[in-house]
Amino acid sequence: MENLMGLLRVHVLRGVNLAVRDVVSSDPYVVIKMGKQKLKTRVVKNNVNPEWNEDLTLSISDPNLPIKLTVYDKDTFSPDDKMGDAEFYITPFLEALKMRLEGLPNGTIVTKIQPSRENCLAEESHIVWTDGKLVQNLFLRLRNVEVGEVEIQLEWIDIPGSRGL
């Protein structure tokens, strides 16, 4: 607990144009890993454009560790198939949080992160002031697969008694 900085809520919104791994579709789910933590969403049956709309919460002790997102196809009689992966860092989001912003107009863009070879962004990512808090919207292009993107949103949760930012 003494090393805990806070919690990161990863809102897994949806997958877009995911790869077909069964005969005509896939049964995708997302696994998020950071260090020793591993969380996963529910399976969405027969859908290459799934809407998960699920919150997964990571405990953040080392903000420099990458967060790895992997999409799998659930199979009944064989090991689940990989449907691509992406990796991202929360450093820009934490830097924006450290500004301790207050009372901005709803929808104010605080920071923009450009897609590059060093990240898995499919498009520009915005850190935005929404409903009295900062969130980061990310559209991740999956690697090691022919097609597919996953949309997520990050939100920070302060924990009383943690070391904070």
Tab-separated table of C-alpha atoms in Angstrom:
chain	number	residue	atom	x	y	z
A	1	MET	CA	0.000	0.000	0.000
A	2	GLU	CA	2.871	2.432	0.754
A	3	ASN	CA	3.958	2.347	-2.896
A	4	LEU	CA	0.424	2.725	-4.269
A	5	MET	CA	-0.035	6.023	-6.120
A	6	GLY	CA	-3.710	5.542	-6.902
A	7	LEU	CA	-6.007	3.643	-9.218
A	8	LEU	CA	-6.402	3.834	-12.965
A	9	ARG	CA	-9.851	3.041	-14.309
A	10	VAL	CA	-9.575	1.703	-17.855
A	11	HIS	CA	-12.982	1.963	-19.507
A	12	VAL	CA	-12.928	-0.545	-22.389
A	13	LEU	CA	-15.551	0.885	-24.726
A	14	ARG	CA	-15.497	-1.120	-27.952
A	15	GLY	CA	-13.611	-2.949	-30.659
A	16	VAL	CA	-13.754	-1.852	-34.279
A	17	ASN	CA	-13.285	-4.119	-37.304
A	18	LEU	CA	-11.618	-6.900	-35.318
A	19	ALA	CA	-10.193	-9.933	-37.090
A	20	VAL	CA	-12.374	-12.942	-37.883
A	21	ARG	CA	-10.998	-15.983	-36.028
A	22	ASP	CA	-13.940	-18.385	-36.226
A	23	VAL	CA	-15.757	-19.310	-39.456
A	24	VAL	CA	-17.535	-15.992	-40.078
A	25	SER	CA	-17.009	-13.952	-36.899
A	26	SER	CA	-15.225	-13.950	-33.525
A	27	ASP	CA	-16.091	-14.052	-29.813
A	28	PRO	CA	-13.739	-11.319	-28.578
A	29	TYR	CA	-12.664	-10.294	-25.099
A	30	VAL	CA	-9.899	-7.979	-23.875
A	31	VAL	CA	-7.118	-8.733	-21.388
A	32	ILE	CA	-5.263	-5.810	-19.798
A	33	LYS	CA	-1.918	-6.402	-18.079
A	34	MET	CA	0.343	-4.100	-16.117
A	35	GLY	CA	3.207	-5.666	-14.204
A	36	LYS	CA	1.720	-8.642	-12.324
A	37	GLN	CA	-1.887	-7.408	-12.657
A	38	LYS	CA	-4.163	-9.034	-15.217
A	39	LEU	CA	-7.814	-8.087	-15.831
A	40	LYS	CA	-10.280	-9.107	-18.520
A	41	THR	CA	-13.618	-8.118	-19.999
A	42	ARG	CA	-16.559	-10.387	-20.699
A	43	VAL	CA	-16.805	-12.223	-24.025
A	44	VAL	CA	-19.044	-10.716	-26.727
A	45	LYS	CA	-20.354	-13.547	-28.915
A	46	ASN	CA	-20.243	-13.452	-32.738
A	47	ASN	CA	-19.150	-9.854	-33.130
A	48	VAL	CA	-16.153	-8.188	-34.788
A	49	ASN	CA	-17.415	-4.752	-33.615
A	50	PRO	CA	-18.094	-5.546	-29.933
A	51	GLU	CA	-19.342	-3.035	-27.349
A	52	TRP	CA	-17.857	-4.005	-23.987
A	53	ASN	CA	-18.475	-0.773	-22.072
A	54	GLU	CA	-16.632	-2.237	-19.081
A	55	ASP	CA	-14.466	-0.711	-16.360
A	56	LEU	CA	-11.243	-2.476	-15.373
A	57	THR	CA	-9.285	-0.941	-12.482
A	58	LEU	CA	-5.511	-1.174	-12.117
A	59	SER	CA	-3.517	-0.302	-8.967
A	60	ILE	CA	-0.683	2.003	-9.992
A	61	SER	CA	2.619	1.722	-8.114
A	62	ASP	CA	5.085	2.152	-10.996
A	63	PRO	CA	3.699	4.638	-13.551
A	64	ASN	CA	6.554	3.905	-15.967
A	65	LEU	CA	5.391	0.344	-16.684
A	66	PRO	CA	3.582	-0.089	-20.002
A	67	ILE	CA	-0.020	-1.261	-20.044
A	68	LYS	CA	-0.540	-4.095	-22.508
A	69	LEU	CA	-3.940	-4.742	-24.050
A	70	THR	CA	-4.557	-8.032	-25.900
A	71	VAL	CA	-7.723	-9.110	-27.689
A	72	TYR	CA	-8.583	-12.821	-27.779
A	73	ASP	CA	-11.237	-14.918	-29.493
A	74	LYS	CA	-12.943	-17.262	-27.026
A	75	ASP	CA	-12.920	-20.856	-28.213
A	76	THR	CA	-14.725	-23.761	-26.563
A	77	PHE	CA	-12.643	-26.775	-27.564
A	78	SER	CA	-9.253	-25.234	-28.323
A	79	PRO	CA	-7.006	-22.537	-26.830
A	80	ASP	CA	-8.303	-18.992	-27.343
A	81	ASP	CA	-6.919	-17.277	-30.473
A	82	LYS	CA	-5.005	-14.007	-30.252
A	83	MET	CA	-6.630	-11.181	-32.188
A	84	GLY	CA	-3.882	-8.585	-31.781
A	85	ASP	CA	-2.354	-6.470	-29.045
A	86	ALA	CA	-1.413	-2.891	-28.231
A	87	GLU	CA	0.716	-1.192	-25.617
A	88	PHE	CA	0.468	2.265	-24.104
A	89	TYR	CA	2.001	4.386	-21.357
A	90	ILE	CA	0.126	6.551	-18.884
A	91	THR	CA	2.947	9.094	-18.453
A	92	PRO	CA	1.276	11.903	-20.498
A	93	PHE	CA	-1.978	11.367	-18.593
A	94	LEU	CA	-0.205	11.549	-15.213
A	95	GLU	CA	1.682	14.699	-16.288
A	96	ALA	CA	-1.665	16.361	-17.093
A	97	LEU	CA	-3.074	15.238	-13.721
A	98	LYS	CA	-0.081	16.788	-11.910
A	99	MET	CA	-1.152	20.210	-13.241
A	100	ARG	CA	-3.963	20.034	-10.632
A	101	LEU	CA	-6.441	21.752	-12.938
A	102	GLU	CA	-9.758	22.989	-11.555
A	103	GLY	CA	-12.990	24.375	-12.946
A	104	LEU	CA	-12.249	24.197	-16.667
A	105	PRO	CA	-15.134	24.361	-19.145
A	106	ASN	CA	-16.477	20.880	-19.969
A	107	GLY	CA	-14.751	19.445	-23.054
A	108	THR	CA	-11.527	21.483	-22.703
A	109	ILE	CA	-8.639	19.604	-24.353
A	110	VAL	CA	-5.633	19.796	-22.014
A	111	THR	CA	-3.121	17.701	-24.005
A	112	LYS	CA	-2.990	16.023	-27.416
A	113	ILE	CA	-0.823	12.973	-28.105
A	114	GLN	CA	0.014	12.297	-31.744
A	115	PRO	CA	0.146	8.792	-33.243
A	116	SER	CA	3.735	7.696	-33.876
A	117	ARG	CA	5.880	4.614	-34.401
A	118	GLU	CA	6.513	4.605	-30.642
A	119	ASN	CA	2.842	4.218	-29.688
A	120	CYS	CA	-0.157	2.191	-30.850
A	121	LEU	CA	-2.480	5.160	-31.370
A	122	ALA	CA	-4.713	4.914	-34.433
A	123	GLU	CA	-5.515	8.624	-34.172
A	124	GLU	CA	-4.677	11.643	-32.027
A	125	SER	CA	-5.400	10.992	-28.326
A	126	HIS	CA	-6.926	13.774	-26.223
A	127	ILE	CA	-6.688	14.360	-22.485
A	128	VAL	CA	-9.934	16.209	-21.802
A	129	TRP	CA	-11.616	17.922	-18.849
A	130	THR	CA	-15.001	16.166	-18.571
A	131	ASP	CA	-17.538	16.464	-15.742
A	132	GLY	CA	-15.033	17.944	-13.289
A	133	LYS	CA	-12.194	15.488	-13.963
A	134	LEU	CA	-9.509	14.627	-16.507
A	135	VAL	CA	-9.943	11.644	-18.809
A	136	GLN	CA	-7.844	10.383	-21.713
A	137	ASN	CA	-9.477	8.905	-24.791
A	138	LEU	CA	-7.371	6.420	-26.765
A	139	PHE	CA	-8.061	4.634	-30.037
A	140	LEU	CA	-5.489	1.827	-30.154
A	141	ARG	CA	-4.485	0.093	-33.385
A	142	LEU	CA	-3.860	-3.572	-32.707
A	143	ARG	CA	-0.468	-5.044	-33.682
A	144	ASN	CA	0.406	-8.566	-34.832
A	145	VAL	CA	-2.930	-8.920	-36.634
A	146	GLU	CA	-4.345	-7.948	-40.018
A	147	VAL	CA	-7.026	-5.515	-38.753
A	148	GLY	CA	-8.641	-4.103	-35.627
A	149	GLU	CA	-8.775	-1.214	-33.181
A	150	VAL	CA	-9.931	-0.873	-29.582
A	151	GLU	CA	-11.308	2.301	-28.004
A	152	ILE	CA	-10.591	2.923	-24.308
A	153	GLN	CA	-10.791	5.788	-21.843
A	154	LEU	CA	-8.536	6.370	-18.825
A	155	GLU	CA	-9.597	7.966	-15.542
A	156	TRP	CA	-7.541	8.470	-12.373
A	157	ILE	CA	-8.920	7.606	-8.929
A	158	ASP	CA	-7.162	9.123	-5.907
A	159	ILE	CA	-6.934	6.831	-2.881
A	160	PRO	CA	-6.787	8.380	0.602
A	161	GLY	CA	-3.592	7.223	2.303
A	162	SER	CA	-1.740	6.453	-0.947
A	163	ARG	CA	1.396	8.373	-1.926
A	164	GLY	CA	-0.547	10.072	-4.753
A	165	LEU	CA	0.962	11.721	-7.800
